[in-house]
Amino acid sequence: MRILVSGPPLAGKTRQGGNLARALGVPHVSSGGLIREAAATGDPAAMRLLGLVSDGTLAPSDAITRLVITRLAEPDCREGFVLDGFPRRLPEAEALLDHHVVDALFVLEAPADVLFERLRYRASQGRADDDPSTLPRRILAFEIETRPAHALLSDAGVPYCRVDATGDPDEISRAILETLPTRAAIPCFS
């Protein structure tokens, strides 16, 4: 299966993506993780990308698309993958559909107050990778730029399932997994 996990910042994309990938026995590919891995090699272009996303700016579509499409072409992704945090813009969704059949898009939904609470929790745990001053801008970017990419995927026939991401993460994972054989156990909206 080729599954996409999307949602606003701090909605739980990486956690849910990892849980789903383990359960399905396929690689978990995180767009943010790809940027961090490339930057760790000292690649100047990747380091610039990391600087942009750290400031709350979406990575340029051509650069992130190249990273993602290259990763999904690796042999371990032939039987499927769980991809989180991509696509975030229309050109990225178009490129993804040009290269892959997508079996489902799960969009994790959580209100802003929950996202801010999660940010405070991360800070209390010593994580400094999310700057509170960038969160409103990142949420707005999700609404303005990513929702249209979701619509394009839905219009292309990709099942689009909105998931309440405010509950227990393991329960959320179970609910998503239960939908995969039938794609009907939780409400799906276009």
Short mmCIF file of C-alpha atoms in Angstrom, two decimals:
data_model
loop_
_atom_site.label_atom_id
_atom_site.label_comp_id
_atom_site.label_asym_id
_atom_site.label_seq_id
_atom_site.Cartn_x
_atom_site.Cartn_y
_atom_site.Cartn_z
CA MET A 1 0.00 0.00 0.00
CA ARG A 2 1.04 3.56 -0.70
CA ILE A 3 -0.32 5.73 2.09
CA LEU A 4 -0.01 9.48 2.64
CA VAL A 5 -0.29 11.03 6.12
CA SER A 6 -0.85 14.76 6.23
CA GLY A 7 -1.98 17.38 8.68
CA PRO A 8 -0.97 20.67 10.24
CA PRO A 9 2.25 20.94 12.22
CA LEU A 10 2.18 18.92 15.46
CA ALA A 11 -0.87 16.89 14.40
CA GLY A 12 1.14 13.68 14.78
CA LYS A 13 2.10 12.89 11.18
CA THR A 14 5.45 11.33 11.96
CA ARG A 15 4.16 9.24 14.84
CA GLN A 16 1.17 7.98 12.87
CA GLY A 17 3.31 7.44 9.79
CA GLY A 18 5.76 5.34 11.78
CA ASN A 19 3.00 3.32 13.43
CA LEU A 20 1.31 2.62 10.09
CA ALA A 21 4.56 1.70 8.36
CA ARG A 22 5.49 -0.78 11.11
CA ALA A 23 2.03 -2.35 11.01
CA LEU A 24 2.09 -2.64 7.20
CA GLY A 25 5.73 -3.71 6.94
CA VAL A 26 6.65 -0.90 4.54
CA PRO A 27 9.12 1.98 4.83
CA HIS A 28 8.12 5.17 6.59
CA VAL A 29 9.31 8.16 4.59
CA SER A 30 9.13 11.56 6.24
CA SER A 31 9.68 14.63 4.06
CA GLY A 32 11.13 16.48 7.06
CA GLY A 33 13.34 13.50 7.85
CA LEU A 34 14.67 13.49 4.28
CA ILE A 35 15.64 17.14 4.61
CA ARG A 36 17.33 16.56 7.97
CA GLU A 37 19.21 13.50 6.64
CA ALA A 38 20.43 15.37 3.57
CA ALA A 39 21.50 18.36 5.69
CA ALA A 40 23.40 16.06 8.06
CA THR A 41 25.67 15.08 5.15
CA GLY A 42 26.76 18.70 4.92
CA ASP A 43 25.09 19.26 1.54
CA PRO A 44 24.81 23.07 1.25
CA ALA A 45 21.49 22.99 -0.64
CA ALA A 46 19.96 20.67 1.96
CA MET A 47 21.29 22.86 4.76
CA ARG A 48 19.53 25.86 3.16
CA LEU A 49 16.32 23.81 2.95
CA LEU A 50 16.63 22.91 6.61
CA GLY A 51 17.07 26.59 7.48
CA LEU A 52 13.90 27.46 5.58
CA VAL A 53 11.73 24.83 7.19
CA SER A 54 13.16 25.63 10.63
CA ASP A 55 11.88 29.17 10.12
CA GLY A 56 8.41 27.87 9.32
CA THR A 57 8.68 28.27 5.54
CA LEU A 58 7.66 25.43 3.25
CA ALA A 59 10.54 23.92 1.30
CA PRO A 60 10.62 24.87 -2.39
CA SER A 61 8.50 22.37 -4.32
CA ASP A 62 11.18 21.38 -6.82
CA ALA A 63 13.74 20.61 -4.13
CA ILE A 64 11.50 18.61 -1.80
CA THR A 65 9.84 16.81 -4.70
CA ARG A 66 13.24 15.70 -5.98
CA LEU A 67 14.18 14.35 -2.53
CA VAL A 68 10.87 12.50 -2.09
CA ILE A 69 10.60 11.03 -5.60
CA THR A 70 14.23 9.85 -5.41
CA ARG A 71 13.60 8.17 -2.05
CA LEU A 72 10.39 6.49 -3.23
CA ALA A 73 12.26 5.06 -6.23
CA GLU A 74 14.50 3.01 -3.93
CA PRO A 75 13.92 -0.77 -3.95
CA ASP A 76 12.49 -0.96 -0.42
CA CYS A 77 9.54 1.24 -1.50
CA ARG A 78 8.49 -0.94 -4.45
CA GLU A 79 5.89 -2.82 -2.41
CA GLY A 80 4.59 0.30 -0.72
CA PHE A 81 5.38 3.08 1.71
CA VAL A 82 3.88 5.46 4.22
CA LEU A 83 4.81 9.03 3.33
CA ASP A 84 4.26 11.85 5.80
CA GLY A 85 4.41 15.58 5.23
CA PHE A 86 4.22 15.42 1.43
CA PRO A 87 2.71 16.73 -0.77
CA ARG A 88 2.16 20.20 0.64
CA ARG A 89 1.53 22.07 -2.60
CA LEU A 90 -0.26 21.44 -5.90
CA PRO A 91 2.93 20.86 -7.98
CA GLU A 92 4.10 18.30 -5.43
CA ALA A 93 0.78 16.43 -5.59
CA GLU A 94 0.92 16.44 -9.38
CA ALA A 95 4.48 15.09 -9.39
CA LEU A 96 3.60 12.39 -6.88
CA LEU A 97 0.65 11.23 -8.99
CA ASP A 98 2.89 11.22 -12.08
CA HIS A 99 5.18 8.70 -10.37
CA HIS A 100 2.95 6.66 -8.03
CA VAL A 101 -0.50 5.27 -7.47
CA VAL A 102 -1.64 6.44 -4.04
CA ASP A 103 -3.99 4.14 -2.11
CA ALA A 104 -5.13 6.55 0.60
CA LEU A 105 -4.60 9.98 2.12
CA PHE A 106 -5.16 10.34 5.85
CA VAL A 107 -5.38 13.93 7.03
CA LEU A 108 -4.89 14.33 10.77
CA GLU A 109 -7.11 17.11 12.10
CA ALA A 110 -6.55 18.96 15.38
CA PRO A 111 -7.61 22.45 16.47
CA ALA A 112 -4.97 25.15 16.97
CA ASP A 113 -5.26 25.08 20.78
CA VAL A 114 -4.32 21.37 20.78
CA LEU A 115 -1.37 22.06 18.46
CA PHE A 116 -0.11 24.83 20.75
CA GLU A 117 -0.48 22.54 23.79
CA ARG A 118 1.59 19.88 22.02
CA LEU A 119 4.21 22.53 21.27
CA ARG A 120 4.37 23.46 24.96
CA TYR A 121 4.72 19.78 25.87
CA ARG A 122 7.59 19.33 23.40
CA ALA A 123 9.33 22.37 24.87
CA SER A 124 8.94 20.94 28.39
CA GLN A 125 10.67 17.77 27.15
CA GLY A 126 13.66 19.77 25.94
CA ARG A 127 12.77 19.77 22.25
CA ALA A 128 13.64 23.04 20.62
CA ASP A 129 12.88 22.14 17.00
CA ASP A 130 9.50 23.88 16.92
CA ASP A 131 9.51 27.63 17.42
CA PRO A 132 6.23 28.95 18.90
CA SER A 133 6.54 32.12 16.83
CA THR A 134 6.38 30.14 13.56
CA LEU A 135 3.43 27.89 14.42
CA PRO A 136 0.65 30.29 13.32
CA ARG A 137 2.40 30.82 9.98
CA ARG A 138 2.86 27.07 9.54
CA ILE A 139 -0.82 26.39 10.29
CA LEU A 140 -1.85 29.08 7.80
CA ALA A 141 0.46 27.61 5.14
CA PHE A 142 -1.19 24.23 5.69
CA GLU A 143 -4.65 25.71 5.21
CA ILE A 144 -3.77 27.83 2.17
CA GLU A 145 -1.28 25.61 0.34
CA THR A 146 -1.81 22.03 1.45
CA ARG A 147 -5.59 21.74 1.45
CA PRO A 148 -5.70 22.40 -2.33
CA ALA A 149 -3.15 19.59 -2.81
CA HIS A 150 -5.49 17.30 -0.87
CA ALA A 151 -8.37 18.32 -3.14
CA LEU A 152 -6.30 17.51 -6.22
CA LEU A 153 -5.50 14.05 -4.83
CA SER A 154 -9.15 13.45 -3.99
CA ASP A 155 -10.24 14.61 -7.45
CA ALA A 156 -7.73 12.11 -8.89
CA GLY A 157 -9.53 9.31 -7.03
CA VAL A 158 -7.33 8.98 -3.95
CA PRO A 159 -9.51 8.13 -0.92
CA TYR A 160 -9.31 11.13 1.40
CA CYS A 161 -9.95 10.39 5.07
CA ARG A 162 -10.03 13.09 7.73
CA VAL A 163 -8.99 11.72 11.11
CA ASP A 164 -9.55 13.28 14.53
CA ALA A 165 -5.97 13.49 15.83
CA THR A 166 -6.83 14.77 19.31
CA GLY A 167 -7.15 11.37 21.00
CA ASP A 168 -4.77 8.65 22.10
CA PRO A 169 -2.15 8.14 19.36
CA ASP A 170 -2.37 4.34 19.52
CA GLU A 171 -6.17 4.47 19.19
CA ILE A 172 -5.81 6.78 16.20
CA SER A 173 -3.41 4.30 14.58
CA ARG A 174 -5.80 1.40 15.18
CA ALA A 175 -8.69 3.37 13.68
CA ILE A 176 -6.67 4.17 10.57
CA LEU A 177 -5.50 0.58 10.17
CA GLU A 178 -9.06 -0.69 10.46
CA THR A 179 -10.04 1.45 7.47
CA LEU A 180 -7.39 0.10 5.13
CA PRO A 181 -9.05 -3.17 4.07
CA THR A 182 -12.47 -1.58 3.55
CA ARG A 183 -11.67 2.15 3.49
CA ALA A 184 -14.99 2.68 5.22
CA ALA A 185 -14.56 2.32 8.97
CA ILE A 186 -14.06 6.05 9.62
CA PRO A 187 -15.66 9.00 7.87
CA CYS A 188 -13.91 9.92 4.64
CA PHE A 189 -14.58 13.31 3.10
CA SER A 190 -13.58 14.80 -0.20
#
